[in-house]
DNA sequence: TCCTTTTAATTTGTACACTAATGATTTGTG
DNA sequence: CACAAATCATTAGTGTACAAATTAAAAGGA
Protein backbone atom coordinates (compact mmCIF):
# COMPACT_ATOMS: atom_id res chain seq x y z
CA UNK A 1 0.00 0.00 0.00
CA UNK A 2 1.76 3.09 -1.26
CA UNK A 3 1.04 6.70 -0.45
CA UNK A 4 -0.09 7.36 -4.01
CA UNK A 5 -2.84 4.74 -3.78
CA UNK A 6 -5.66 7.27 -3.80
CA UNK A 7 -8.45 8.16 -6.18
CA UNK A 8 -6.51 11.15 -7.47
CA UNK A 9 -3.93 10.95 -10.22
CA UNK A 10 -1.15 13.51 -10.33
CA UNK A 11 -0.21 14.34 -13.90
CA UNK A 12 3.32 15.47 -14.51
CA UNK A 13 2.53 18.14 -17.06
CA UNK A 14 0.34 20.40 -14.96
CA UNK A 15 0.30 19.18 -11.33
CA UNK A 16 -3.47 19.15 -11.81
CA UNK A 17 -5.21 16.37 -9.93
CA UNK A 18 -7.57 14.36 -12.08
CA UNK A 19 -10.00 11.90 -10.47
CA UNK A 20 -9.59 8.44 -11.97
CA UNK A 21 -12.67 6.84 -13.44
CA UNK A 22 -12.13 3.37 -11.99
CA UNK A 23 -11.59 4.76 -8.49
CA UNK A 24 -14.95 6.52 -8.34
CA UNK A 25 -17.65 4.96 -6.20
CA UNK A 26 -20.22 6.78 -8.29
CA UNK A 27 -18.98 5.13 -11.49
CA UNK A 28 -18.95 1.68 -9.87
CA UNK A 29 -22.57 2.24 -8.85
CA UNK A 30 -23.48 3.58 -12.27
CA UNK A 31 -21.95 0.59 -14.06
CA UNK A 32 -23.32 -2.05 -11.70
CA UNK A 33 -26.80 -0.58 -11.86
CA UNK A 34 -26.77 -0.43 -15.65
CA UNK A 35 -25.51 -3.99 -16.00
CA UNK A 36 -28.10 -5.28 -13.55
CA UNK A 37 -30.84 -3.61 -15.59
CA UNK A 38 -29.48 -5.29 -18.72
CA UNK A 39 -29.55 -8.64 -16.92
CA UNK A 40 -33.23 -8.20 -16.05
CA UNK A 41 -34.32 -6.93 -19.45
CA UNK A 42 -34.62 -10.24 -21.33
CA UNK A 43 -36.40 -11.85 -18.36
CA UNK A 44 -38.93 -9.03 -18.04
CA UNK A 45 -39.65 -8.56 -21.74
CA UNK A 46 -41.86 -11.68 -21.97
CA UNK A 47 -43.98 -10.20 -19.15
CA UNK A 48 -44.37 -6.93 -21.01
CA UNK A 49 -42.45 -5.05 -18.32
CA UNK A 50 -39.46 -2.73 -18.39
CA UNK A 51 -37.17 -2.62 -15.39
CA UNK A 52 -38.64 0.53 -13.75
CA UNK A 53 -42.11 -0.88 -14.41
CA UNK A 54 -41.09 -4.09 -12.65
CA UNK A 55 -39.97 -2.13 -9.60
CA UNK A 56 -43.30 -0.31 -9.67
CA UNK A 57 -45.18 -3.61 -9.69
CA UNK A 58 -43.07 -4.88 -6.78
CA UNK A 59 -44.07 -1.78 -4.81
CA UNK A 60 -47.74 -2.17 -5.70
CA UNK A 61 -47.82 -5.89 -4.92
CA UNK A 62 -46.65 -5.04 -1.42
CA UNK A 63 -49.24 -2.36 -0.82
CA UNK A 64 -52.04 -0.90 -2.92
CA UNK A 65 -53.67 1.36 -3.74
CA UNK A 66 -51.04 4.05 -3.50
CA UNK A 67 -50.88 7.62 -4.72
CA UNK A 68 -48.38 8.71 -7.36
CA UNK A 69 -46.46 10.65 -4.72
CA UNK A 70 -46.19 7.69 -2.34
CA UNK A 71 -44.96 5.52 -5.17
CA UNK A 72 -42.40 8.15 -6.05
CA UNK A 73 -41.12 8.27 -2.45
CA UNK A 74 -40.77 4.50 -2.38
CA UNK A 75 -39.00 4.24 -5.72
CA UNK A 76 -37.05 7.50 -5.47
CA UNK A 77 -38.64 8.84 -8.65
CA UNK A 78 -40.22 12.15 -9.54
CA UNK A 79 -43.98 12.33 -10.08
CA UNK A 80 -43.13 13.77 -13.49
CA UNK A 81 -41.30 10.53 -14.28
CA UNK A 82 -44.04 8.30 -12.95
CA UNK A 83 -47.03 9.86 -14.70
CA UNK A 84 -46.12 8.74 -18.23
CA UNK A 85 -44.72 5.42 -16.94
CA UNK A 86 -47.98 4.66 -15.14
CA UNK A 87 -50.00 5.66 -18.19
CA UNK A 88 -48.09 3.12 -20.27
CA UNK A 89 -48.69 0.45 -17.64
CA UNK A 90 -52.38 1.35 -17.59
CA UNK A 91 -52.50 1.09 -21.38
CA UNK A 92 -50.88 -2.33 -21.02
CA UNK A 93 -53.65 -3.41 -18.65
CA UNK A 94 -51.42 -4.04 -15.63
CA UNK A 95 -52.64 -1.26 -13.34
CA UNK A 96 -55.61 1.06 -12.86
CA UNK A 97 -55.48 4.81 -12.13
CA UNK A 98 -58.31 6.81 -10.62
CA UNK A 99 -58.73 10.06 -8.72
CA UNK A 100 -59.16 9.67 -4.98
CA UNK A 101 -62.81 10.60 -4.26
CA UNK A 102 -61.76 11.87 -0.82
CA UNK A 103 -59.11 14.20 -2.31
CA UNK A 104 -59.40 14.90 -5.98
CA UNK A 105 -55.77 16.01 -6.19
CA UNK A 106 -54.51 12.48 -5.59
CA UNK A 107 -54.45 9.63 -8.09
CA UNK A 108 -54.78 6.11 -6.71
CA UNK A 109 -52.82 3.38 -8.45
CA UNK A 110 -53.31 -0.36 -8.04
CA UNK A 111 -52.73 -3.56 -9.98
CA UNK A 112 -55.51 -4.97 -12.13
CA UNK A 113 -56.37 -8.67 -12.00
CA UNK A 114 -53.95 -9.11 -14.88
CA UNK A 115 -51.25 -7.24 -12.96
CA UNK A 116 -51.89 -9.32 -9.88
CA UNK A 117 -51.55 -12.46 -11.96
CA UNK A 118 -47.96 -11.54 -12.85
CA UNK A 119 -46.99 -11.97 -9.21
CA UNK A 120 -46.22 -15.64 -9.62
CA UNK A 121 -43.97 -15.02 -12.62
CA UNK A 122 -41.96 -12.48 -10.62
CA UNK A 123 -40.84 -15.15 -8.17
CA UNK A 124 -39.50 -17.18 -11.06
CA UNK A 125 -37.44 -14.23 -12.25
CA UNK A 126 -35.72 -13.90 -8.89
CA UNK A 127 -34.94 -17.58 -8.96
CA UNK A 128 -33.53 -17.47 -12.47
CA UNK A 129 -31.34 -14.49 -11.59
CA UNK A 130 -30.06 -16.02 -8.38
CA UNK A 131 -28.65 -18.87 -10.44
CA UNK A 132 -26.94 -16.47 -12.85
CA UNK A 133 -25.43 -14.16 -10.25
CA UNK A 134 -21.86 -15.21 -9.52
CA UNK A 135 -22.07 -14.15 -5.87
CA UNK A 136 -22.58 -15.99 -2.60
CA UNK A 137 -26.04 -15.30 -1.17
CA UNK A 138 -24.39 -14.11 2.04
CA UNK A 139 -22.07 -11.73 0.20
CA UNK A 140 -25.02 -10.53 -1.84
CA UNK A 141 -27.04 -9.77 1.28
CA UNK A 142 -24.10 -7.94 2.85
CA UNK A 143 -23.61 -5.79 -0.24
CA UNK A 144 -27.32 -5.05 -0.39
CA UNK A 145 -27.41 -3.97 3.24
CA UNK A 146 -24.35 -1.76 2.82
CA UNK A 147 -25.97 -0.11 -0.17
CA UNK A 148 -29.27 0.35 1.64
CA UNK A 149 -27.37 2.05 4.45
CA UNK A 150 -25.76 4.39 1.94
CA UNK A 151 -29.15 5.05 0.35
CA UNK A 152 -30.55 6.01 3.74
CA UNK A 153 -27.71 8.44 4.38
CA UNK A 154 -27.96 9.96 0.92
CA UNK A 155 -31.70 10.46 1.35
CA UNK A 156 -31.06 12.19 4.67
CA UNK A 157 -28.56 14.49 2.95
CA UNK A 158 -31.15 15.20 0.29
CA UNK A 159 -33.95 16.28 2.63
CA UNK A 160 -31.45 18.26 4.67
CA UNK A 161 -30.39 20.15 1.55
CA UNK A 162 -33.96 21.04 0.53
CA UNK A 163 -34.66 22.13 4.11
CA UNK A 164 -31.75 24.57 3.97
CA UNK A 165 -33.03 25.82 0.63
CA UNK A 166 -36.26 26.80 2.31
CA UNK A 167 -34.49 28.46 5.22
CA UNK A 168 -35.49 25.82 7.78
CA UNK A 169 -31.93 25.26 8.95
CA UNK A 170 -32.66 25.66 12.64
CA UNK B 1 -32.19 -15.25 12.27
CA UNK B 2 -35.40 -17.05 11.40
CA UNK B 3 -36.08 -19.36 8.53
CA UNK B 4 -38.37 -16.82 6.90
CA UNK B 5 -35.59 -14.21 6.70
CA UNK B 6 -35.23 -14.40 2.93
CA UNK B 7 -35.95 -12.07 0.05
CA UNK B 8 -39.21 -13.82 -0.67
CA UNK B 9 -42.43 -13.00 1.11
CA UNK B 10 -45.04 -15.70 1.51
CA UNK B 11 -48.52 -14.24 1.32
CA UNK B 12 -51.24 -16.06 3.18
CA UNK B 13 -53.96 -15.58 0.63
CA UNK B 14 -52.38 -17.28 -2.35
CA UNK B 15 -49.14 -19.00 -1.29
CA UNK B 16 -47.57 -17.01 -4.15
CA UNK B 17 -44.04 -15.84 -3.42
CA UNK B 18 -43.51 -12.14 -4.10
CA UNK B 19 -39.99 -10.67 -4.10
CA UNK B 20 -39.76 -7.78 -1.64
CA UNK B 21 -38.56 -4.48 -3.02
CA UNK B 22 -36.23 -3.63 -0.15
CA UNK B 23 -34.55 -7.03 -0.30
CA UNK B 24 -33.51 -6.71 -3.94
CA UNK B 25 -29.86 -6.01 -4.65
CA UNK B 26 -30.90 -4.55 -7.99
CA UNK B 27 -33.15 -1.98 -6.33
CA UNK B 28 -30.44 -1.02 -3.84
CA UNK B 29 -28.08 -0.41 -6.76
CA UNK B 30 -30.75 1.46 -8.70
CA UNK B 31 -31.51 3.76 -5.76
CA UNK B 32 -27.91 4.38 -4.77
CA UNK B 33 -26.90 5.17 -8.32
CA UNK B 34 -29.78 7.57 -8.80
CA UNK B 35 -29.11 9.38 -5.54
CA UNK B 36 -25.41 9.68 -6.33
CA UNK B 37 -26.25 11.24 -9.68
CA UNK B 38 -28.52 13.73 -7.90
CA UNK B 39 -25.68 14.57 -5.53
CA UNK B 40 -23.36 15.36 -8.43
CA UNK B 41 -25.87 17.34 -10.46
CA UNK B 42 -25.66 20.71 -8.67
CA UNK B 43 -21.85 20.50 -8.60
CA UNK B 44 -21.57 19.72 -12.31
CA UNK B 45 -24.16 22.20 -13.56
CA UNK B 46 -21.82 25.21 -13.12
CA UNK B 47 -19.30 23.41 -15.36
CA UNK B 48 -21.92 22.86 -18.04
CA UNK B 49 -21.75 19.08 -17.59
CA UNK B 50 -24.36 16.40 -16.97
CA UNK B 51 -23.35 13.32 -15.02
CA UNK B 52 -22.76 11.00 -18.01
CA UNK B 53 -20.87 13.84 -19.70
CA UNK B 54 -18.69 14.13 -16.61
CA UNK B 55 -17.86 10.42 -16.76
CA UNK B 56 -17.00 10.88 -20.43
CA UNK B 57 -14.60 13.70 -19.59
CA UNK B 58 -12.97 11.57 -16.88
CA UNK B 59 -12.37 8.86 -19.47
CA UNK B 60 -10.98 11.31 -22.01
CA UNK B 61 -8.72 13.05 -19.49
CA UNK B 62 -7.10 9.69 -18.81
CA UNK B 63 -6.51 8.86 -22.46
CA UNK B 64 -7.28 10.64 -25.71
CA UNK B 65 -8.05 10.55 -28.52
CA UNK B 66 -10.42 7.63 -28.36
CA UNK B 67 -12.97 6.24 -30.77
CA UNK B 68 -16.67 6.23 -29.95
CA UNK B 69 -16.58 2.46 -29.55
CA UNK B 70 -13.65 2.53 -27.12
CA UNK B 71 -15.43 5.12 -25.02
CA UNK B 72 -18.54 2.98 -25.05
CA UNK B 73 -16.60 -0.03 -23.79
CA UNK B 74 -15.06 2.02 -21.00
CA UNK B 75 -18.32 3.61 -19.89
CA UNK B 76 -20.56 0.65 -20.61
CA UNK B 77 -22.69 2.67 -23.01
CA UNK B 78 -24.02 2.00 -26.48
CA UNK B 79 -22.56 3.91 -29.42
CA UNK B 80 -26.14 4.94 -30.13
CA UNK B 81 -26.23 6.60 -26.72
CA UNK B 82 -22.85 8.26 -27.09
CA UNK B 83 -23.31 9.82 -30.53
CA UNK B 84 -25.89 12.44 -29.48
CA UNK B 85 -24.18 12.93 -26.10
CA UNK B 86 -20.84 13.64 -27.79
CA UNK B 87 -22.51 15.98 -30.28
CA UNK B 88 -23.89 18.03 -27.41
CA UNK B 89 -20.47 18.15 -25.77
CA UNK B 90 -18.94 19.21 -29.08
CA UNK B 91 -21.57 21.94 -29.41
CA UNK B 92 -20.61 23.03 -25.89
CA UNK B 93 -16.98 23.32 -26.94
CA UNK B 94 -15.61 20.69 -24.54
CA UNK B 95 -14.51 18.05 -27.07
CA UNK B 96 -13.67 17.68 -30.73
CA UNK B 97 -14.84 14.91 -33.06
CA UNK B 98 -13.14 13.97 -36.34
CA UNK B 99 -12.96 10.95 -38.61
CA UNK B 100 -9.79 8.89 -38.28
CA UNK B 101 -7.81 9.48 -41.52
CA UNK B 102 -6.37 5.96 -41.22
CA UNK B 103 -9.85 4.42 -40.97
CA UNK B 104 -12.72 6.57 -42.06
CA UNK B 105 -15.23 4.43 -40.18
CA UNK B 106 -13.89 5.55 -36.81
CA UNK B 107 -14.50 8.88 -35.12
CA UNK B 108 -11.76 10.20 -32.85
CA UNK B 109 -12.84 12.12 -29.76
CA UNK B 110 -10.64 14.29 -27.57
CA UNK B 111 -10.97 17.24 -25.20
CA UNK B 112 -10.52 20.75 -26.54
CA UNK B 113 -8.36 23.27 -24.69
CA UNK B 114 -11.53 24.36 -22.92
CA UNK B 115 -12.31 20.78 -22.00
CA UNK B 116 -8.79 20.24 -20.73
CA UNK B 117 -9.14 23.36 -18.59
CA UNK B 118 -12.04 21.78 -16.69
CA UNK B 119 -9.64 19.19 -15.28
CA UNK B 120 -8.74 21.33 -12.31
CA UNK B 121 -12.38 21.93 -11.39
CA UNK B 122 -13.04 18.19 -11.42
CA UNK B 123 -10.61 17.66 -8.54
CA UNK B 124 -12.53 20.21 -6.52
CA UNK B 125 -15.76 18.31 -7.08
CA UNK B 126 -14.29 15.10 -5.70
CA UNK B 127 -13.10 17.02 -2.66
CA UNK B 128 -16.48 18.65 -2.08
CA UNK B 129 -18.25 15.31 -2.37
CA UNK B 130 -15.85 13.51 -0.08
CA UNK B 131 -16.82 15.96 2.64
CA UNK B 132 -20.53 15.37 2.07
CA UNK B 133 -20.41 11.59 1.92
CA UNK B 134 -21.20 10.15 5.34
CA UNK B 135 -18.91 7.17 4.88
CA UNK B 136 -15.42 6.28 6.10
CA UNK B 137 -12.90 6.47 3.24
CA UNK B 138 -11.91 2.90 4.00
CA UNK B 139 -15.51 1.67 3.90
CA UNK B 140 -16.04 3.61 0.71
CA UNK B 141 -13.04 2.00 -0.96
CA UNK B 142 -14.18 -1.44 0.14
CA UNK B 143 -17.67 -0.88 -1.26
CA UNK B 144 -16.21 0.42 -4.50
CA UNK B 145 -13.96 -2.62 -4.90
CA UNK B 146 -16.81 -5.03 -4.16
CA UNK B 147 -18.93 -3.29 -6.78
CA UNK B 148 -16.13 -3.31 -9.33
CA UNK B 149 -15.78 -7.04 -8.75
CA UNK B 150 -19.48 -7.47 -9.39
CA UNK B 151 -19.22 -5.32 -12.52
CA UNK B 152 -16.43 -7.53 -13.82
CA UNK B 153 -18.50 -10.67 -13.29
CA UNK B 154 -21.59 -9.16 -14.86
CA UNK B 155 -19.59 -8.09 -17.90
CA UNK B 156 -18.24 -11.61 -18.24
CA UNK B 157 -21.81 -12.95 -18.11
CA UNK B 158 -22.76 -10.46 -20.79
CA UNK B 159 -20.09 -11.42 -23.32
CA UNK B 160 -20.73 -15.09 -22.59
CA UNK B 161 -24.41 -14.61 -23.41
CA UNK B 162 -23.72 -12.89 -26.74
CA UNK B 163 -21.22 -15.64 -27.61
CA UNK B 164 -23.91 -18.27 -27.12
CA UNK B 165 -26.26 -16.20 -29.25
CA UNK B 166 -23.81 -16.46 -32.12
CA UNK B 167 -23.39 -20.20 -31.70
CA UNK B 168 -19.81 -19.96 -30.40
CA UNK B 169 -20.55 -22.05 -27.34
CA UNK B 170 -17.75 -24.56 -27.95
C1' DT C 1 -10.49 -7.36 -59.21
C1' DC C 2 -15.18 -8.04 -57.72
C1' DC C 3 -18.11 -9.23 -54.29
C1' DT C 4 -19.46 -10.73 -49.79
C1' DT C 5 -18.81 -10.10 -44.96
C1' DT C 6 -17.57 -7.54 -41.14
C1' DT C 7 -16.96 -3.40 -38.58
C1' DA C 8 -18.03 1.47 -36.98
C1' DA C 9 -20.95 5.06 -36.36
C1' DT C 10 -25.38 7.15 -37.07
C1' DT C 11 -30.47 7.39 -37.39
C1' DT C 12 -35.10 6.05 -35.82
C1' DG C 13 -38.32 4.89 -32.40
C1' DT C 14 -39.52 3.92 -27.62
C1' DA C 15 -38.86 4.51 -22.72
C1' DC C 16 -36.97 6.56 -18.69
C1' DA C 17 -35.57 10.81 -15.68
C1' DC C 18 -35.29 15.51 -14.12
C1' DT C 19 -36.35 20.75 -13.94
C1' DA C 20 -39.56 24.24 -14.50
C1' DA C 21 -44.01 25.75 -15.39
C1' DT C 22 -49.06 24.80 -15.22
C1' DG C 23 -53.62 23.50 -13.51
C1' DA C 24 -56.63 21.84 -10.13
C1' DT C 25 -57.83 20.99 -5.42
C1' DT C 26 -57.40 21.52 -0.58
C1' DT C 27 -55.83 23.86 3.57
C1' DG C 28 -55.01 27.66 6.44
C1' DT C 29 -55.95 32.26 8.03
C1' DG C 30 -58.29 36.52 8.72
C1' DC D 1 -66.91 33.09 4.00
C1' DA D 2 -63.03 34.74 1.18
C1' DC D 3 -58.72 34.21 -0.44
C1' DA D 4 -53.83 33.45 -0.21
C1' DA D 5 -50.72 29.55 0.39
C1' DA D 6 -49.65 24.87 0.05
C1' DT D 7 -50.24 20.29 -2.14
C1' DC D 8 -50.69 16.97 -5.94
C1' DA D 9 -50.44 15.56 -10.44
C1' DT D 10 -49.62 16.71 -15.20
C1' DT D 11 -47.33 18.99 -19.17
C1' DA D 12 -43.30 20.86 -21.71
C1' DG D 13 -38.58 20.64 -22.72
C1' DT D 14 -33.91 18.57 -22.46
C1' DG D 15 -30.92 14.68 -21.92
C1' DT D 16 -29.80 9.87 -21.36
C1' DA D 17 -30.32 4.70 -22.82
C1' DC D 18 -31.19 0.81 -25.86
C1' DA D 19 -32.90 -2.15 -29.97
C1' DA D 20 -33.24 -2.28 -34.76
C1' DA D 21 -32.36 -0.49 -39.22
C1' DT D 22 -29.17 2.21 -42.07
C1' DT D 23 -24.97 4.04 -44.17
C1' DA D 24 -20.24 3.97 -45.05
C1' DA D 25 -15.80 2.03 -45.03
C1' DA D 26 -12.51 -1.70 -44.54
C1' DA D 27 -11.28 -6.68 -44.74
C1' DG D 28 -11.47 -11.15 -46.71
C1' DG D 29 -12.15 -14.60 -50.30
C1' DA D 30 -12.71 -16.61 -55.00
PDB file of C-alpha atoms in Angstrom, chain B residues 23-130:
ATOM      1  CA  UNK B  23     -34.554  -7.031  -0.305  1.00  0.00           C
ATOM      2  CA  UNK B  24     -33.512  -6.706  -3.938  1.00  0.00           C
ATOM      3  CA  UNK B  25     -29.857  -6.007  -4.654  1.00  0.00           C
ATOM      4  CA  UNK B  26     -30.905  -4.550  -7.989  1.00  0.00           C
ATOM      5  CA  UNK B  27     -33.146  -1.980  -6.327  1.00  0.00           C
ATOM      6  CA  UNK B  28     -30.441  -1.023  -3.840  1.00  0.00           C
ATOM      7  CA  UNK B  29     -28.081  -0.415  -6.765  1.00  0.00           C
ATOM      8  CA  UNK B  30     -30.745   1.459  -8.695  1.00  0.00           C
ATOM      9  CA  UNK B  31     -31.513   3.758  -5.765  1.00  0.00           C
ATOM     10  CA  UNK B  32     -27.909   4.376  -4.768  1.00  0.00           C
ATOM     11  CA  UNK B  33     -26.900   5.166  -8.325  1.00  0.00           C
ATOM     12  CA  UNK B  34     -29.783   7.573  -8.800  1.00  0.00           C
ATOM     13  CA  UNK B  35     -29.107   9.378  -5.542  1.00  0.00           C
ATOM     14  CA  UNK B  36     -25.411   9.682  -6.331  1.00  0.00           C
ATOM     15  CA  UNK B  37     -26.255  11.242  -9.681  1.00  0.00           C
ATOM     16  CA  UNK B  38     -28.519  13.735  -7.903  1.00  0.00           C
ATOM     17  CA  UNK B  39     -25.684  14.569  -5.527  1.00  0.00           C
ATOM     18  CA  UNK B  40     -23.356  15.363  -8.426  1.00  0.00           C
ATOM     19  CA  UNK B  41     -25.871  17.341 -10.458  1.00  0.00           C
ATOM     20  CA  UNK B  42     -25.657  20.708  -8.673  1.00  0.00           C
ATOM     21  CA  UNK B  43     -21.854  20.500  -8.600  1.00  0.00           C
ATOM     22  CA  UNK B  44     -21.572  19.718 -12.306  1.00  0.00           C
ATOM     23  CA  UNK B  45     -24.160  22.197 -13.559  1.00  0.00           C
ATOM     24  CA  UNK B  46     -21.820  25.211 -13.116  1.00  0.00           C
ATOM     25  CA  UNK B  47     -19.296  23.411 -15.359  1.00  0.00           C
ATOM     26  CA  UNK B  48     -21.923  22.862 -18.042  1.00  0.00           C
ATOM     27  CA  UNK B  49     -21.749  19.078 -17.587  1.00  0.00           C
ATOM     28  CA  UNK B  50     -24.355  16.398 -16.967  1.00  0.00           C
ATOM     29  CA  UNK B  51     -23.346  13.321 -15.024  1.00  0.00           C
ATOM     30  CA  UNK B  52     -22.757  11.000 -18.009  1.00  0.00           C
ATOM     31  CA  UNK B  53     -20.873  13.835 -19.704  1.00  0.00           C
ATOM     32  CA  UNK B  54     -18.686  14.130 -16.613  1.00  0.00           C
ATOM     33  CA  UNK B  55     -17.857  10.423 -16.762  1.00  0.00           C
ATOM     34  CA  UNK B  56     -16.998  10.881 -20.430  1.00  0.00           C
ATOM     35  CA  UNK B  57     -14.601  13.700 -19.593  1.00  0.00           C
ATOM     36  CA  UNK B  58     -12.966  11.570 -16.877  1.00  0.00           C
ATOM     37  CA  UNK B  59     -12.368   8.863 -19.468  1.00  0.00           C
ATOM     38  CA  UNK B  60     -10.977  11.314 -22.009  1.00  0.00           C
ATOM     39  CA  UNK B  61      -8.723  13.051 -19.490  1.00  0.00           C
ATOM     40  CA  UNK B  62      -7.099   9.695 -18.809  1.00  0.00           C
ATOM     41  CA  UNK B  63      -6.505   8.864 -22.456  1.00  0.00           C
ATOM     42  CA  UNK B  64      -7.282  10.642 -25.711  1.00  0.00           C
ATOM     43  CA  UNK B  65      -8.051  10.546 -28.517  1.00  0.00           C
ATOM     44  CA  UNK B  66     -10.417   7.632 -28.357  1.00  0.00           C
ATOM     45  CA  UNK B  67     -12.973   6.239 -30.773  1.00  0.00           C
ATOM     46  CA  UNK B  68     -16.672   6.226 -29.951  1.00  0.00           C
ATOM     47  CA  UNK B  69     -16.578   2.465 -29.554  1.00  0.00           C
ATOM     48  CA  UNK B  70     -13.652   2.531 -27.118  1.00  0.00           C
ATOM     49  CA  UNK B  71     -15.431   5.124 -25.022  1.00  0.00           C
ATOM     50  CA  UNK B  72     -18.541   2.981 -25.045  1.00  0.00           C
ATOM     51  CA  UNK B  73     -16.600  -0.030 -23.787  1.00  0.00           C
ATOM     52  CA  UNK B  74     -15.061   2.019 -20.999  1.00  0.00           C
ATOM     53  CA  UNK B  75     -18.319   3.611 -19.887  1.00  0.00           C
ATOM     54  CA  UNK B  76     -20.556   0.647 -20.613  1.00  0.00           C
ATOM     55  CA  UNK B  77     -22.687   2.669 -23.015  1.00  0.00           C
ATOM     56  CA  UNK B  78     -24.023   2.004 -26.475  1.00  0.00           C
ATOM     57  CA  UNK B  79     -22.555   3.911 -29.423  1.00  0.00           C
ATOM     58  CA  UNK B  80     -26.140   4.939 -30.133  1.00  0.00           C
ATOM     59  CA  UNK B  81     -26.227   6.598 -26.721  1.00  0.00           C
ATOM     60  CA  UNK B  82     -22.852   8.258 -27.092  1.00  0.00           C
ATOM     61  CA  UNK B  83     -23.306   9.817 -30.527  1.00  0.00           C
ATOM     62  CA  UNK B  84     -25.887  12.439 -29.476  1.00  0.00           C
ATOM     63  CA  UNK B  85     -24.184  12.935 -26.098  1.00  0.00           C
ATOM     64  CA  UNK B  86     -20.842  13.643 -27.793  1.00  0.00           C
ATOM     65  CA  UNK B  87     -22.508  15.976 -30.278  1.00  0.00           C
ATOM     66  CA  UNK B  88     -23.889  18.028 -27.410  1.00  0.00           C
ATOM     67  CA  UNK B  89     -20.469  18.149 -25.775  1.00  0.00           C
ATOM     68  CA  UNK B  90     -18.944  19.206 -29.077  1.00  0.00           C
ATOM     69  CA  UNK B  91     -21.567  21.935 -29.412  1.00  0.00           C
ATOM     70  CA  UNK B  92     -20.610  23.029 -25.894  1.00  0.00           C
ATOM     71  CA  UNK B  93     -16.976  23.322 -26.938  1.00  0.00           C
ATOM     72  CA  UNK B  94     -15.609  20.685 -24.543  1.00  0.00           C
ATOM     73  CA  UNK B  95     -14.506  18.048 -27.067  1.00  0.00           C
ATOM     74  CA  UNK B  96     -13.666  17.677 -30.729  1.00  0.00           C
ATOM     75  CA  UNK B  97     -14.836  14.907 -33.061  1.00  0.00           C
ATOM     76  CA  UNK B  98     -13.142  13.974 -36.341  1.00  0.00           C
ATOM     77  CA  UNK B  99     -12.959  10.952 -38.606  1.00  0.00           C
ATOM     78  CA  UNK B 100      -9.791   8.886 -38.277  1.00  0.00           C
ATOM     79  CA  UNK B 101      -7.813   9.479 -41.517  1.00  0.00           C
ATOM     80  CA  UNK B 102      -6.366   5.958 -41.221  1.00  0.00           C
ATOM     81  CA  UNK B 103      -9.850   4.415 -40.970  1.00  0.00           C
ATOM     82  CA  UNK B 104     -12.720   6.573 -42.063  1.00  0.00           C
ATOM     83  CA  UNK B 105     -15.228   4.429 -40.176  1.00  0.00           C
ATOM     84  CA  UNK B 106     -13.886   5.547 -36.809  1.00  0.00           C
ATOM     85  CA  UNK B 107     -14.499   8.881 -35.120  1.00  0.00           C
ATOM     86  CA  UNK B 108     -11.761  10.205 -32.847  1.00  0.00           C
ATOM     87  CA  UNK B 109     -12.845  12.121 -29.758  1.00  0.00           C
ATOM     88  CA  UNK B 110     -10.636  14.288 -27.575  1.00  0.00           C
ATOM     89  CA  UNK B 111     -10.969  17.239 -25.198  1.00  0.00           C
ATOM     90  CA  UNK B 112     -10.522  20.747 -26.543  1.00  0.00           C
ATOM     91  CA  UNK B 113      -8.355  23.265 -24.688  1.00  0.00           C
ATOM     92  CA  UNK B 114     -11.526  24.355 -22.920  1.00  0.00           C
ATOM     93  CA  UNK B 115     -12.307  20.778 -21.995  1.00  0.00           C
ATOM     94  CA  UNK B 116      -8.787  20.244 -20.729  1.00  0.00           C
ATOM     95  CA  UNK B 117      -9.141  23.356 -18.595  1.00  0.00           C
ATOM     96  CA  UNK B 118     -12.036  21.782 -16.688  1.00  0.00           C
ATOM     97  CA  UNK B 119      -9.636  19.194 -15.285  1.00  0.00           C
ATOM     98  CA  UNK B 120      -8.736  21.330 -12.313  1.00  0.00           C
ATOM     99  CA  UNK B 121     -12.382  21.929 -11.386  1.00  0.00           C
ATOM    100  CA  UNK B 122     -13.037  18.192 -11.417  1.00  0.00           C
ATOM    101  CA  UNK B 123     -10.615  17.660  -8.544  1.00  0.00           C
ATOM    102  CA  UNK B 124     -12.534  20.212  -6.518  1.00  0.00           C
ATOM    103  CA  UNK B 125     -15.757  18.305  -7.084  1.00  0.00           C
ATOM    104  CA  UNK B 126     -14.291  15.105  -5.696  1.00  0.00           C
ATOM    105  CA  UNK B 127     -13.102  17.016  -2.661  1.00  0.00           C
ATOM    106  CA  UNK B 128     -16.475  18.655  -2.083  1.00  0.00           C
ATOM    107  CA  UNK B 129     -18.253  15.310  -2.374  1.00  0.00           C
ATOM    108  CA  UNK B 130     -15.854  13.507  -0.083  1.00  0.00           C
TER     109      UNK B 130
END
